[in-house]
Short mmCIF file of C-alpha atoms in Angstrom, two decimals:
data_model
loop_
_atom_site.label_atom_id
_atom_site.label_comp_id
_atom_site.label_asym_id
_atom_site.label_seq_id
_atom_site.Cartn_x
_atom_site.Cartn_y
_atom_site.Cartn_z
CA MET A 1 -0.01 -0.01 0.00
CA SER A 2 1.42 3.33 -1.01
CA PRO A 3 2.18 6.04 1.56
CA HIS A 4 -0.36 8.30 -0.15
CA ILE A 5 -3.17 5.78 0.36
CA ARG A 6 -2.21 5.27 4.04
CA ARG A 7 -2.32 9.03 4.70
CA THR A 8 -5.67 9.28 2.97
CA ARG A 9 -7.13 6.56 5.15
CA LEU A 10 -5.67 8.02 8.37
CA ARG A 11 -7.12 11.50 7.84
CA PRO A 12 -10.68 10.58 8.94
CA VAL A 13 -9.28 8.81 11.99
CA VAL A 14 -7.13 11.82 12.94
CA ALA A 15 -10.08 14.19 12.34
CA ALA A 16 -12.37 12.03 14.49
CA LEU A 17 -9.79 11.89 17.28
CA ALA A 18 -9.29 15.65 17.14
CA ALA A 19 -13.05 16.20 17.28
CA ALA A 20 -13.32 13.82 20.26
CA ILE A 21 -10.55 15.69 22.07
CA ALA A 22 -12.23 19.03 21.34
CA LEU A 23 -15.57 17.75 22.58
CA ALA A 24 -13.99 16.39 25.70
CA GLY A 25 -12.29 19.72 26.29
CA CYS A 26 -15.54 21.59 25.83
CA ALA A 27 -17.34 19.16 28.13
CA GLY A 28 -14.60 19.67 30.68
CA LEU A 29 -14.94 23.43 30.49
CA LEU A 30 -18.71 23.22 30.79
CA THR A 31 -18.33 20.98 33.83
CA TRP A 32 -15.79 23.37 35.35
CA TRP A 33 -17.90 26.48 34.71
CA ASN A 34 -21.25 25.09 35.79
CA THR A 35 -20.59 22.49 38.51
CA ASP A 36 -18.41 22.12 41.60
CA VAL A 37 -16.37 19.23 40.25
CA LEU A 38 -12.84 19.49 41.71
CA GLY A 39 -13.93 22.56 43.67
CA PRO A 40 -12.91 23.31 47.29
CA ASP A 41 -14.43 21.30 50.12
CA ARG A 42 -14.81 24.34 52.35
CA PHE A 43 -14.87 28.09 52.00
CA CYS A 44 -13.70 31.05 54.09
CA ALA A 45 -10.87 29.39 56.02
CA GLY A 46 -12.99 26.33 56.70
CA ALA A 47 -16.00 28.19 58.03
CA LEU A 48 -18.46 26.87 55.43
CA PRO A 49 -18.56 23.36 53.98
CA SER A 50 -19.19 23.42 50.22
CA SER A 51 -21.96 20.83 50.64
CA GLU A 52 -23.99 23.21 52.83
CA VAL A 53 -23.34 26.20 50.55
CA ASP A 54 -24.32 24.12 47.52
CA ALA A 55 -27.62 23.14 49.20
CA ALA A 56 -28.40 26.78 49.98
CA LEU A 57 -27.39 28.14 46.57
CA GLY A 58 -29.39 25.83 44.32
CA GLY A 59 -29.08 25.77 40.55
CA PRO A 60 -26.21 25.50 38.03
CA GLY A 61 -22.94 27.34 38.33
CA ARG A 62 -19.64 27.07 40.16
CA LEU A 63 -19.29 28.12 43.79
CA VAL A 64 -16.77 30.94 44.14
CA GLN A 65 -15.67 32.80 47.27
CA LYS A 66 -16.42 36.49 46.70
CA GLY A 67 -15.32 38.01 49.96
CA PHE A 68 -13.81 36.96 53.27
CA TYR A 69 -12.70 38.76 56.38
CA ASP A 70 -11.63 36.96 59.53
CA GLU A 71 -9.64 39.16 61.89
CA SER A 72 -8.88 38.49 65.55
CA ASP A 73 -6.80 41.46 66.53
CA PRO A 74 -7.75 43.51 68.46
CA TYR A 75 -11.42 42.44 68.31
CA TYR A 76 -12.66 39.39 66.46
CA SER A 77 -14.74 40.00 63.33
CA PHE A 78 -16.01 37.73 60.59
CA SER A 79 -17.57 38.14 57.14
CA CYS A 80 -17.88 35.56 54.39
CA LYS A 81 -19.47 35.67 50.92
CA VAL A 82 -19.88 32.79 48.47
CA GLN A 83 -21.66 33.10 45.10
CA ARG A 84 -22.77 30.97 42.18
CA THR A 85 -21.02 31.85 38.92
CA ASN A 86 -22.22 30.76 35.49
CA LYS A 87 -20.66 31.66 32.12
CA PHE A 88 -24.01 31.52 30.37
CA LEU A 89 -26.20 33.49 32.82
CA SER A 90 -26.17 37.01 34.17
CA ASP A 91 -24.00 38.13 37.07
CA ASP A 92 -27.06 38.35 39.34
CA GLN A 93 -26.61 34.82 40.67
CA PRO A 94 -27.48 33.77 44.22
CA ARG A 95 -24.97 34.93 46.83
CA LEU A 96 -24.65 33.77 50.42
CA GLU A 97 -23.42 36.27 53.02
CA ALA A 98 -22.58 35.30 56.59
CA GLU A 99 -21.27 37.77 59.13
CA LEU A 100 -20.79 38.40 62.82
CA SER A 101 -22.86 41.33 64.10
CA PHE A 102 -23.54 42.91 67.48
CA ASP A 103 -27.16 43.82 68.20
CA GLY A 104 -29.87 43.59 70.82
CA ALA A 105 -30.79 39.99 71.56
CA ASP A 106 -34.29 40.61 70.18
CA PHE A 107 -33.13 42.52 67.10
CA ALA A 108 -35.14 40.27 64.72
CA LEU A 109 -38.34 40.60 66.79
CA VAL A 110 -38.63 44.37 67.24
CA GLY A 111 -37.39 47.49 65.52
CA TYR A 112 -35.06 46.33 62.71
CA PRO A 113 -36.21 47.28 59.17
CA LEU A 114 -34.22 44.49 57.50
CA TRP A 115 -36.16 41.89 59.49
CA LYS A 116 -39.64 43.28 58.83
CA ASP A 117 -41.96 40.39 59.67
CA ALA A 118 -40.80 38.12 62.49
CA SER A 119 -43.82 35.87 62.00
CA ALA A 120 -42.44 34.85 58.59
CA LEU A 121 -39.45 33.13 60.21
CA SER A 122 -39.16 29.52 61.30
CA TYR A 123 -37.84 29.29 64.90
CA PHE A 124 -35.43 26.68 66.23
CA VAL A 125 -36.91 23.93 68.37
CA GLY A 126 -34.24 22.56 70.71
CA GLY A 127 -30.56 23.37 70.46
CA ALA A 128 -29.37 26.87 69.63
CA THR A 129 -31.37 30.11 69.74
CA GLY A 130 -32.20 31.27 66.25
CA ALA A 131 -34.57 31.37 63.31
CA ALA A 132 -34.51 31.10 59.53
CA SER A 133 -36.59 31.94 56.49
CA GLU A 134 -36.11 31.36 52.74
CA THR A 135 -33.70 34.34 52.57
CA GLN A 136 -32.34 34.98 56.09
CA ALA A 137 -31.16 33.21 59.25
CA TRP A 138 -29.72 34.24 62.60
CA VAL A 139 -28.18 32.54 65.62
CA LEU A 140 -27.47 34.14 69.04
CA LEU A 141 -23.94 33.37 70.25
CA PRO A 142 -22.79 32.92 73.88
CA THR A 143 -22.20 36.26 75.59
CA ASP A 144 -19.54 35.08 78.03
CA CYS A 145 -16.80 34.57 75.47
CA PRO A 146 -13.54 36.54 76.01
CA ARG A 147 -13.96 38.54 72.78
CA ALA A 148 -17.74 38.94 72.87
CA THR A 149 -17.47 42.68 73.69
CA ARG A 150 -16.68 45.77 71.62
CA PRO A 151 -15.30 49.18 72.60
CA ASN A 152 -17.93 51.94 72.77
CA SER A 153 -20.73 49.43 72.06
CA LYS A 154 -23.98 49.36 73.96
CA PRO A 155 -24.00 47.09 77.02
CA ALA A 156 -27.12 45.40 75.63
CA HIS A 157 -25.46 44.30 72.41
CA VAL A 158 -24.74 40.58 72.04
CA PRO A 159 -22.91 38.63 69.29
CA VAL A 160 -25.18 37.37 66.50
CA LEU A 161 -24.36 35.33 63.44
CA LYS A 162 -26.49 36.52 60.50
CA VAL A 163 -26.93 34.90 57.13
CA ASN A 164 -28.50 36.61 54.11
CA LEU A 165 -29.29 35.08 50.71
CA VAL A 166 -29.01 37.74 48.02
CA GLN A 167 -30.87 36.87 44.79
CA GLY A 168 -33.01 33.77 44.97
CA ARG A 169 -34.60 31.71 47.73
CA THR A 170 -33.91 28.39 49.44
CA THR A 171 -35.31 26.33 52.28
CA PRO A 172 -35.12 27.65 55.87
CA GLU A 173 -33.46 24.36 56.84
CA ALA A 174 -30.62 24.97 54.35
CA LEU A 175 -29.92 28.48 55.70
CA ALA A 176 -30.22 27.25 59.29
CA ARG A 177 -27.45 24.69 58.63
CA VAL A 178 -25.19 27.38 57.17
CA ALA A 179 -25.92 29.68 60.10
CA MET A 180 -25.20 26.98 62.68
CA THR A 181 -21.89 25.95 61.07
CA SER A 182 -20.81 29.58 60.77
CA ALA A 183 -21.86 30.28 64.36
CA ARG A 184 -19.65 27.51 65.69
CA HIS A 185 -16.70 28.82 63.63
CA VAL A 186 -17.27 32.32 64.98
CA ALA A 187 -17.71 31.08 68.55
CA ASP A 188 -14.24 29.57 68.30
CA GLY A 189 -12.90 32.88 67.06
CA LEU A 190 -14.53 34.65 70.00
CA GLY A 191 -12.70 32.33 72.35
CA CYS A 192 -15.81 30.48 73.55
CA THR A 193 -15.03 27.36 75.59
CA ASP A 194 -18.61 26.27 76.26
CA THR A 195 -20.39 25.84 72.93
CA GLY A 196 -23.21 23.66 74.34
CA ALA A 197 -25.62 26.47 73.43
CA LEU A 198 -24.77 25.96 69.75
CA LYS A 199 -26.21 22.50 69.22
CA ASP A 200 -28.15 21.94 65.99
CA PRO A 201 -31.91 22.46 66.45
CA VAL A 202 -34.05 19.36 66.40
CA ARG A 203 -36.32 21.00 63.83
CA LEU A 204 -37.80 24.36 62.83
CA GLN A 205 -41.22 25.62 63.90
CA GLY A 206 -43.43 27.92 61.80
CA PRO A 207 -44.41 30.07 60.14
CA ALA A 208 -48.09 29.32 59.99
CA SER A 209 -49.23 28.39 56.51
CA ALA A 210 -51.69 31.25 56.14
CA PRO A 211 -53.10 34.12 58.26
CA GLN A 212 -56.27 33.31 60.22
CA ARG A 213 -59.11 35.59 61.22
CA THR A 214 -58.40 37.47 64.46
CA ASP A 215 -60.74 36.99 67.39
CA PRO A 216 -60.59 40.47 69.06
CA ALA A 217 -61.18 38.88 72.48
CA HIS A 218 -58.75 35.98 71.95
CA ALA A 219 -56.04 37.50 69.75
CA CYS A 220 -52.89 35.58 68.91
CA GLY A 221 -54.45 32.45 70.44
CA ILE A 222 -53.88 33.83 73.97
CA SER A 223 -56.84 33.54 76.30
CA GLY A 224 -57.96 36.95 77.53
CA PHE A 225 -55.91 38.97 75.07
CA ARG A 226 -58.43 41.52 73.88
CA LEU A 227 -57.43 44.25 71.43
CA PRO A 228 -58.04 47.55 73.23
CA GLU A 229 -60.53 49.91 71.57
CA VAL A 230 -58.04 52.76 71.80
CA ALA A 231 -55.62 50.73 69.64
CA LEU A 232 -58.19 50.45 66.83
CA VAL A 233 -59.47 53.09 64.44
CA LYS A 234 -62.86 52.52 62.79
CA GLY A 235 -62.38 52.04 59.03
CA LYS A 236 -58.60 52.53 59.29
CA ALA A 237 -57.33 49.92 61.74
CA ASP A 238 -59.95 47.23 62.35
CA PRO A 239 -59.31 43.65 63.47
CA GLY A 240 -58.22 41.63 60.45
CA THR A 241 -56.11 38.50 60.33
CA GLU A 242 -53.17 37.11 62.30
CA ARG A 243 -50.30 34.69 61.80
CA VAL A 244 -48.76 32.82 64.73
CA THR A 245 -45.51 30.82 64.49
CA GLY A 246 -46.56 28.04 66.86
CA LYS A 247 -46.04 26.94 70.47
CA ASP A 248 -43.34 24.27 70.07
CA ALA A 249 -40.46 26.73 69.81
CA ARG A 250 -39.43 28.71 72.88
CA THR A 251 -39.92 31.90 70.88
CA ARG A 252 -43.42 32.58 69.57
CA VAL A 253 -44.41 35.48 67.29
CA CYS A 254 -47.82 36.77 66.31
CA ALA A 255 -48.37 39.25 63.47
CA LEU A 256 -51.66 41.19 63.55
CA TYR A 257 -52.58 42.34 60.04
CA LEU A 258 -55.15 45.05 60.73
CA GLN A 259 -57.69 46.07 58.11
CA GLY A 260 -57.10 49.57 56.75
CA PRO A 261 -55.11 51.75 54.36
CA GLY A 262 -51.33 51.44 54.55
CA ALA A 263 -51.47 47.78 55.60
CA PRO A 264 -51.12 48.43 59.40
CA LEU A 265 -49.16 45.65 61.07
CA VAL A 266 -48.47 44.94 64.76
CA THR A 267 -45.93 42.28 65.75
CA LEU A 268 -46.01 40.70 69.19
CA ALA A 269 -43.47 38.22 70.56
CA ILE A 270 -42.98 36.11 73.67
CA SER A 271 -40.00 33.93 74.52
CA ASP A 272 -38.79 31.92 77.48
CA ASP A 273 -35.49 31.09 75.77
CA PRO A 274 -32.86 31.90 78.41
CA VAL A 275 -30.25 33.00 75.84
CA LEU A 276 -32.67 35.63 74.53
CA THR A 277 -34.07 36.73 77.90
CA GLN A 278 -30.60 37.09 79.44
CA GLY A 279 -29.51 39.10 76.43
CA VAL A 280 -32.44 41.49 76.75
CA ARG A 281 -31.86 41.84 80.49
CA ARG A 282 -28.46 43.39 79.64
CA ASP A 283 -30.42 46.41 78.32
CA ARG A 284 -31.46 48.48 81.35
CA THR A 285 -33.60 50.73 79.14
CA ALA A 286 -35.66 47.84 77.74
CA THR A 287 -38.94 48.96 79.31
CA GLN A 288 -38.68 52.71 78.92
CA GLU A 289 -40.93 52.86 75.85
CA ARG A 290 -43.28 50.04 76.88
CA SER A 291 -42.22 47.99 73.90
CA ARG A 292 -40.38 45.12 75.51
CA THR A 293 -39.61 43.68 78.91
CA VAL A 294 -38.53 40.52 80.75
CA VAL A 295 -40.86 39.22 83.45
CA PRO A 296 -39.97 36.60 86.11
CA CYS A 297 -42.23 33.51 85.94
CA THR A 298 -42.47 30.25 87.86
CA THR A 299 -40.66 28.43 85.04
CA GLY A 300 -38.08 31.14 84.37
CA ASP A 301 -37.94 34.56 82.71
CA LEU A 302 -40.41 35.48 79.96
CA TYR A 303 -39.57 38.02 77.26
CA ILE A 304 -42.44 40.13 75.88
CA GLY A 305 -41.97 42.47 72.94
CA MET A 306 -44.06 44.57 70.56
CA ASP A 307 -43.38 46.41 67.32
CA TYR A 308 -45.49 47.98 64.57
CA ASN A 309 -44.93 49.24 61.06
CA ASP A 310 -45.12 52.81 59.73
CA GLY A 311 -48.58 52.13 58.31
CA TYR A 312 -50.00 51.68 61.79
CA GLY A 313 -47.97 54.45 63.45
CA ASP A 314 -48.81 56.99 60.78
CA LEU A 315 -52.56 56.44 60.87
CA LEU A 316 -52.53 56.84 64.68
CA LEU A 317 -50.55 60.09 64.35
CA ASP A 318 -53.13 61.31 61.84
CA GLU A 319 -55.81 60.91 64.54
CA GLY A 320 -54.13 63.76 66.44
CA GLY A 321 -53.44 64.33 70.10
CA ASP A 322 -51.71 61.55 71.98
CA LYS A 323 -53.59 58.78 70.19
CA LEU A 324 -50.33 56.97 69.28
CA THR A 325 -49.02 56.99 72.84
CA LYS A 326 -52.31 55.75 74.32
CA ALA A 327 -52.72 53.02 71.69
CA HIS A 328 -49.11 51.90 72.10
CA THR A 329 -49.34 51.68 75.90
CA ALA A 330 -52.79 50.04 75.96
CA LEU A 331 -51.87 47.42 73.37
CA PHE A 332 -48.59 46.49 75.02
CA ASP A 333 -50.14 46.29 78.50
CA ALA A 334 -53.02 44.16 77.21
CA PHE A 335 -50.60 41.71 75.63
CA LEU A 336 -48.30 41.74 78.66
CA ASN A 337 -51.13 41.04 81.10
CA ALA A 338 -52.62 38.24 78.99
CA ALA A 339 -49.24 36.56 78.37
CA THR A 340 -48.14 36.72 82.01
CA GLU A 341 -51.54 35.45 83.15
CA GLU A 342 -51.25 32.50 80.77
CA ARG A 343 -47.73 31.66 81.97
CA GLY A 344 -48.34 32.27 85.68
CA CYS A 345 -45.88 35.16 85.95
CA ARG A 346 -45.67 37.95 88.45
CA THR A 347 -47.05 41.30 87.35
CA ALA A 348 -44.38 43.29 85.53
CA LYS A 349 -43.35 46.62 87.03
CA ASN A 350 -43.17 49.72 84.89
#
């Protein structure tokens, strides 16, 4: 057989081999760009396992660390960001952000705009003190760690591990796992020796599937909790619906969605979780505005808190006089008295 004939016959074979190699290369690139094959096992100096991040950031794309700060001198701080990347989609891919913060122990229950509806969270049952939703999670850290203080910070501030999911949604369970793993990493950075308070929750409780009609004389499922007339405004803030997170968790939240313009909302919370109650007790001004307090009960301390949105506050201000102050005080006292009566607590002092 002549050399010319052999070369002619080999060309298709060589072409096929080259095509196979090119396809394999393309497949390898596609796998690299859109999956976590051969990716890191953990992110942010070991703080986050890739398996937990992958579960929270569903969908195609490669997990990439986008930001990390872990500094111990002079005061420990922590921030970690991991994002999905995809060569064929926009840059607005899901991003997970976990960070150490210092806030009031009840920051997610009252007064923080970024945590608008506490009844939309699922609260931990057993284990650590925390909650999670489809986009956020938080865990309270021990307050007796050597580095759990900050210069010029408020005495009432406690360390909190917060997780936010930017772009997209996931299950509360997935974010709770990320928050718990991050919290234990941060607790170690804070010099905590007793991390028994950071055990994984047995399960999550709430939120309720749908709001239910409010019984004005039995609001939030608490016997004797009657909405005061002064807290209502005919045609503007009438009894509407409510959503309660459930009784299995130590923290229970009730959202009262009043009927009226501006979607008036009142959020009420009770908790006998000692981590939360002890944290609130650090704030000596907790009861000055009649919005939150800690009451001693036969079974331990009971936290009681109240918050409302601008829609409710504005319509009360429009009524003139001291309508807002009277409504605020009457509503908080009614809830306080009913909750303490139900739990067998001593009457709270102003």
